Amino acid sequence: MKMMPLALTLHAPQTVMVSSSPIYLLPTSSLQNRTSFRAFCSSVSPETIHSEGSKAEYKPGILDHFFLNSFRDKLVKEVGWDSEKPGYGGLIELAKALMMNSRSNSHTKDAAVRILKSLFPPLLLELYKILIAPIDGGKVAAMMVARVTVLTCQWLMGTCKVNSVDLPDGTSCNSGVFVERCKYLEESKCVGICINTCKLPTQSFFKDYMGVPLLMEPNFSDYSCQFKFGVSPPLPEDDDTLKEPCLDVCPIANKRREIQRNVDVMKCPKA
């Protein structure tokens, strides 16, 4: 929420069992053809990830439970189905269903953007884009959303903090958010879910509906993630994140190996 981060609560979104994770095939409405960019894959071993140390723990509070439930409700409406699992584990199953239900990565991204939009009163987004985003070349808006992200999205991502990032004009600004070890990526164990339900839709949401450029840089070796508000992402064909390999522990890839033993398992199932 990849807020699915402020995109998951402003962006909402316990342990996913790799061996038993189902693939959900739900009915979808027909869509017009759209250009999509997909993640290609060779494996990253789980040993690389776990060698970086244990994940940073974040203990959710009352508001965090509210954010999770609100985001989950919106996700259920979009997917048309709800998981029997409670809490965060159920949210991860819904995110998997959203991706597997989609005919393309573009469809998944558009659905995630709709979820993020539905978390805000429409007038609030419009006013922010018109009145706040232009101030001081966008720096004020970028710093504001960075702080709100930290305040409202740790239930989704885990421990994170505001940090300084370099802007395109050569200056630096405290408009970054560093996620120490993303819970959403760690629990989903899927590069495709990270890219198509979090990174790409969150970047689009902030730029298109709040007027704030955003570059998200997930690290699939240690599960950290750097948000750079005020920095535009590269073109899809130039974004190395979209060429990242699948994780060895990906439950979707493992399920696919069981069903289709003769397929190229080096490619992401969503590629």
Coordinates of C-alpha atoms in Angstrom, one line a residue:
M1 CA 0.0 0.0 0.0
K2 CA 2.8 -0.9 -1.4
M3 CA -0.2 5.0 0.7
M4 CA -1.0 0.9 0.3
P5 CA 1.2 3.7 2.5
L6 CA -0.5 8.2 3.4
A7 CA -1.9 6.5 0.2
L8 CA -3.2 3.6 2.1
T9 CA -4.7 5.5 4.9
L10 CA -4.8 8.9 3.6
H11 CA -2.7 4.3 1.5
A12 CA -4.9 1.4 4.0
P13 CA -4.0 -1.5 4.0
Q14 CA -0.5 -12.3 10.5
T15 CA 1.6 -14.4 8.6
V16 CA 1.0 -15.7 5.1
M17 CA 1.5 -19.4 4.8
V18 CA 3.5 -20.0 1.6
S19 CA 2.4 -23.6 1.2
S20 CA -1.3 -23.0 1.5
S21 CA -1.8 -19.6 -0.1
P22 CA -4.7 -19.9 -2.6
I23 CA -4.9 -18.1 -5.9
Y24 CA -8.2 -16.3 -6.3
L25 CA -9.8 -16.0 -9.7
L26 CA -12.8 -13.7 -9.5
P27 CA -15.0 -12.3 -12.2
T28 CA -14.0 -8.9 -13.7
S29 CA -15.7 -6.5 -16.0
S30 CA -14.3 -6.1 -19.5
L31 CA -11.8 -3.3 -19.8
Q32 CA -10.4 -1.3 -22.7
N33 CA -6.9 -2.2 -23.8
R34 CA -4.3 -0.3 -21.9
T35 CA -0.5 -0.2 -21.9
S36 CA 1.0 -2.0 -19.0
F37 CA 4.5 -2.5 -17.7
R38 CA 5.4 -5.7 -15.9
A39 CA 8.1 -7.0 -13.5
F40 CA 10.4 -9.6 -14.8
C41 CA 12.0 -12.0 -12.5
S42 CA 15.2 -14.3 -11.4
S43 CA 15.2 -15.3 -7.7
V44 CA 16.3 -13.4 -4.6
S45 CA 17.0 -15.9 -1.8
P46 CA 15.2 -15.6 1.6
E47 CA 18.6 -16.0 3.2
T48 CA 19.6 -12.6 1.8
I49 CA 16.6 -11.0 3.4
H50 CA 16.8 -12.6 6.8
S51 CA 20.5 -12.0 7.1
E52 CA 19.8 -8.3 7.3
G53 CA 18.4 -8.9 10.8
S54 CA 14.9 -9.1 12.3
K55 CA 12.2 -6.8 11.2
A56 CA 11.5 -3.6 13.2
E57 CA 8.4 -4.0 15.3
Y58 CA 5.6 -1.5 15.4
K59 CA 2.8 -1.9 17.9
P60 CA -0.5 -0.6 16.5
G61 CA -2.8 1.6 18.5
I62 CA -6.5 2.3 18.4
L63 CA -6.3 4.6 15.4
D64 CA -4.2 2.1 13.5
H65 CA -7.0 -0.5 13.9
F66 CA -9.4 2.0 12.5
F67 CA -7.2 2.7 9.5
L68 CA -6.7 -1.0 8.8
N69 CA -10.5 -1.7 9.0
S70 CA -11.3 1.3 6.8
F71 CA -8.8 0.3 4.2
R72 CA -9.9 -3.3 4.3
D73 CA -13.6 -2.3 3.8
K74 CA -12.6 -0.3 0.7
L75 CA -10.6 -3.3 -0.6
V76 CA -13.5 -5.7 -0.1
K77 CA -15.8 -3.4 -2.1
E78 CA -13.3 -3.3 -5.0
V79 CA -12.5 -7.1 -5.0
G80 CA -16.1 -8.2 -4.3
W81 CA -15.1 -10.8 -1.8
D82 CA -13.7 -10.9 1.7
S83 CA -11.1 -13.1 3.4
E84 CA -12.1 -15.3 6.3
K85 CA -8.8 -14.3 8.0
P86 CA -9.0 -11.5 10.5
G87 CA -6.8 -8.4 10.6
Y88 CA -3.7 -7.9 8.6
G89 CA -3.6 -11.5 7.3
G90 CA -6.9 -11.0 5.7
L91 CA -5.9 -7.7 4.1
I92 CA -2.9 -9.5 2.5
E93 CA -5.2 -12.2 1.0
L94 CA -7.4 -9.4 -0.4
A95 CA -4.4 -7.8 -2.0
K96 CA -3.5 -11.1 -3.6
A97 CA -7.0 -11.5 -4.9
L98 CA -7.0 -8.0 -6.3
M99 CA -3.9 -8.7 -8.3
M100 CA -4.9 -12.3 -9.4
N101 CA -8.4 -11.0 -10.4
S102 CA -7.0 -8.4 -12.7
R103 CA -6.6 -8.9 -16.4
S104 CA -3.5 -6.7 -16.5
N105 CA -1.1 -4.8 -14.2
S106 CA -2.7 -1.6 -15.5
H107 CA -6.1 -2.9 -14.2
T108 CA -4.6 -3.7 -10.8
K109 CA -3.0 -0.2 -10.6
D110 CA -6.3 1.5 -11.5
A111 CA -8.2 -0.5 -8.9
A112 CA -5.7 0.4 -6.2
V113 CA -5.9 4.1 -7.1
R114 CA -9.7 4.0 -6.8
I115 CA -9.3 2.5 -3.3
L116 CA -6.9 5.3 -2.3
K117 CA -9.2 8.0 -3.7
S118 CA -12.2 6.5 -1.8
L119 CA -10.4 7.1 1.5
F120 CA -10.6 10.9 1.1
P121 CA -13.4 13.4 0.7
P122 CA -13.2 14.5 -2.9
L123 CA -13.1 18.2 -2.1
L124 CA -10.1 17.7 0.3
L125 CA -8.0 16.3 -2.5
E126 CA -9.0 19.0 -4.9
L127 CA -8.3 21.8 -2.5
Y128 CA -4.9 20.3 -1.5
K129 CA -3.9 20.1 -5.1
I130 CA -5.1 23.7 -5.9
L131 CA -4.1 25.5 -2.7
I132 CA -1.2 23.6 -1.0
A133 CA 0.7 21.9 -3.8
P134 CA 1.9 25.1 -5.6
I135 CA 3.4 26.7 -2.4
D136 CA 7.2 27.1 -2.5
G137 CA 7.6 25.0 -5.6
G138 CA 5.7 22.1 -4.0
K139 CA 8.1 21.7 -1.1
V140 CA 5.5 22.5 1.6
A141 CA 3.0 20.0 0.2
A142 CA 5.8 17.3 -0.1
M143 CA 6.9 17.8 3.5
M144 CA 3.3 17.8 4.8
V145 CA 2.4 14.4 3.2
A146 CA 5.7 12.9 4.4
R147 CA 4.8 13.7 8.0
V148 CA 1.2 12.5 7.6
T149 CA 2.5 9.3 6.1
V150 CA 4.6 8.6 9.1
L151 CA 1.7 9.4 11.5
T152 CA -0.9 7.3 9.7
C153 CA 0.7 4.5 7.8
Q154 CA 3.0 2.6 10.2
W155 CA 0.2 0.1 10.8
L156 CA 0.6 -0.9 7.1
M157 CA 4.4 -0.5 6.5
G158 CA 6.0 -0.9 9.9
T159 CA 8.4 1.5 11.6
C160 CA 9.3 4.5 9.4
K161 CA 10.7 8.0 9.8
V162 CA 10.9 11.3 7.9
N163 CA 14.3 11.9 6.3
S164 CA 16.0 14.3 3.9
V165 CA 16.0 13.7 0.1
D166 CA 17.6 15.4 -2.8
L167 CA 15.2 17.3 -5.1
P168 CA 15.5 17.8 -8.9
D169 CA 16.4 21.5 -8.4
G170 CA 19.6 20.5 -6.5
T171 CA 18.3 21.3 -3.0
S172 CA 17.4 18.9 -0.3
C173 CA 14.2 18.7 1.7
N174 CA 12.8 16.7 4.6
S175 CA 10.1 15.2 2.4
G176 CA 11.3 11.7 2.4
V177 CA 10.0 8.7 4.4
F178 CA 12.3 5.8 5.1
V179 CA 10.5 2.5 5.9
E180 CA 13.0 0.3 7.8
R181 CA 11.4 -3.0 6.9
C182 CA 8.1 -2.9 5.0
K183 CA 5.5 -5.1 6.6
Y184 CA 3.3 -5.1 3.5
L185 CA 6.1 -6.6 1.3
E186 CA 7.3 -8.9 4.0
E187 CA 3.9 -10.4 4.6
S188 CA 2.9 -10.6 0.9
K189 CA 6.3 -12.0 -0.1
C190 CA 5.5 -10.8 -3.6
V191 CA 7.3 -8.3 -5.9
G192 CA 4.2 -8.1 -8.1
I193 CA 1.9 -7.1 -5.2
C194 CA 4.4 -4.5 -4.0
I195 CA 4.7 -3.0 -7.5
N196 CA 1.2 -3.2 -8.8
T197 CA -0.9 -2.6 -5.6
C198 CA 1.5 -0.2 -3.8
K199 CA 4.3 1.5 -5.6
L200 CA 2.8 2.4 -9.0
P201 CA -0.7 3.3 -7.7
T202 CA 0.6 5.3 -4.8
Q203 CA 2.9 7.3 -7.1
S204 CA 0.0 8.0 -9.5
F205 CA -2.4 8.9 -6.7
F206 CA -0.2 11.5 -5.1
K207 CA 0.8 13.1 -8.4
D208 CA -2.7 13.0 -10.1
Y209 CA -4.9 13.8 -7.1
M210 CA -2.8 15.7 -4.7
G211 CA -0.3 17.4 -7.0
V212 CA 2.7 15.9 -5.3
P213 CA 5.3 13.9 -7.3
L214 CA 6.4 10.8 -5.6
L215 CA 9.2 8.2 -6.3
M216 CA 9.1 5.0 -4.2
E217 CA 12.2 2.8 -4.1
P218 CA 11.5 -0.6 -2.5
N219 CA 14.6 -2.7 -1.7
F220 CA 13.8 -6.4 -2.3
S221 CA 16.9 -7.5 -0.5
D222 CA 16.2 -6.1 2.9
Y223 CA 12.5 -5.0 2.6
S224 CA 13.2 -1.4 3.2
C225 CA 11.6 1.3 1.1
Q226 CA 12.4 5.0 0.4
F227 CA 9.6 7.4 -0.3
K228 CA 10.8 10.6 -2.1
F229 CA 7.9 13.2 -2.1
G230 CA 8.7 16.0 -4.5
V231 CA 10.7 13.7 -6.9
S232 CA 9.1 12.4 -10.1
P233 CA 9.5 8.7 -10.9
P234 CA 11.4 7.6 -14.1
L235 CA 9.5 6.4 -17.1
P236 CA 8.4 2.8 -16.7
E237 CA 10.9 1.5 -19.2
D238 CA 13.7 3.2 -17.2
D239 CA 12.5 2.1 -13.7
D240 CA 14.8 -0.8 -12.6
T241 CA 12.2 -1.7 -9.9
L242 CA 9.9 -3.0 -12.6
K243 CA 12.6 -5.4 -13.7
E244 CA 13.2 -6.9 -10.2
P245 CA 13.2 -10.7 -9.8
C246 CA 10.5 -12.7 -8.0
L247 CA 11.3 -13.7 -4.4
D248 CA 12.0 -17.4 -3.7
V249 CA 9.4 -17.2 -1.0
C250 CA 6.6 -15.8 -3.2
P251 CA 3.5 -17.8 -2.5
I252 CA 2.0 -17.0 -6.0
A253 CA 5.1 -18.2 -7.8
N254 CA 5.3 -21.4 -5.6
K255 CA 1.6 -22.2 -6.4
R256 CA 2.3 -21.7 -10.0
R257 CA 5.3 -24.1 -9.9
E258 CA 3.0 -26.8 -8.5
I259 CA 0.3 -26.3 -11.1
Q260 CA 2.4 -25.6 -14.2
R261 CA 5.7 -27.5 -13.9
N262 CA 6.8 -26.8 -17.5
V263 CA 6.5 -23.0 -17.3
D264 CA 9.4 -20.5 -17.1
V265 CA 9.4 -20.0 -13.3
M266 CA 12.1 -17.3 -13.7
K267 CA 9.3 -14.9 -14.8
C268 CA 6.8 -13.3 -12.5
P269 CA 3.3 -14.8 -12.9
K270 CA 2.1 -11.2 -13.6
A271 CA 4.8 -10.6 -16.3

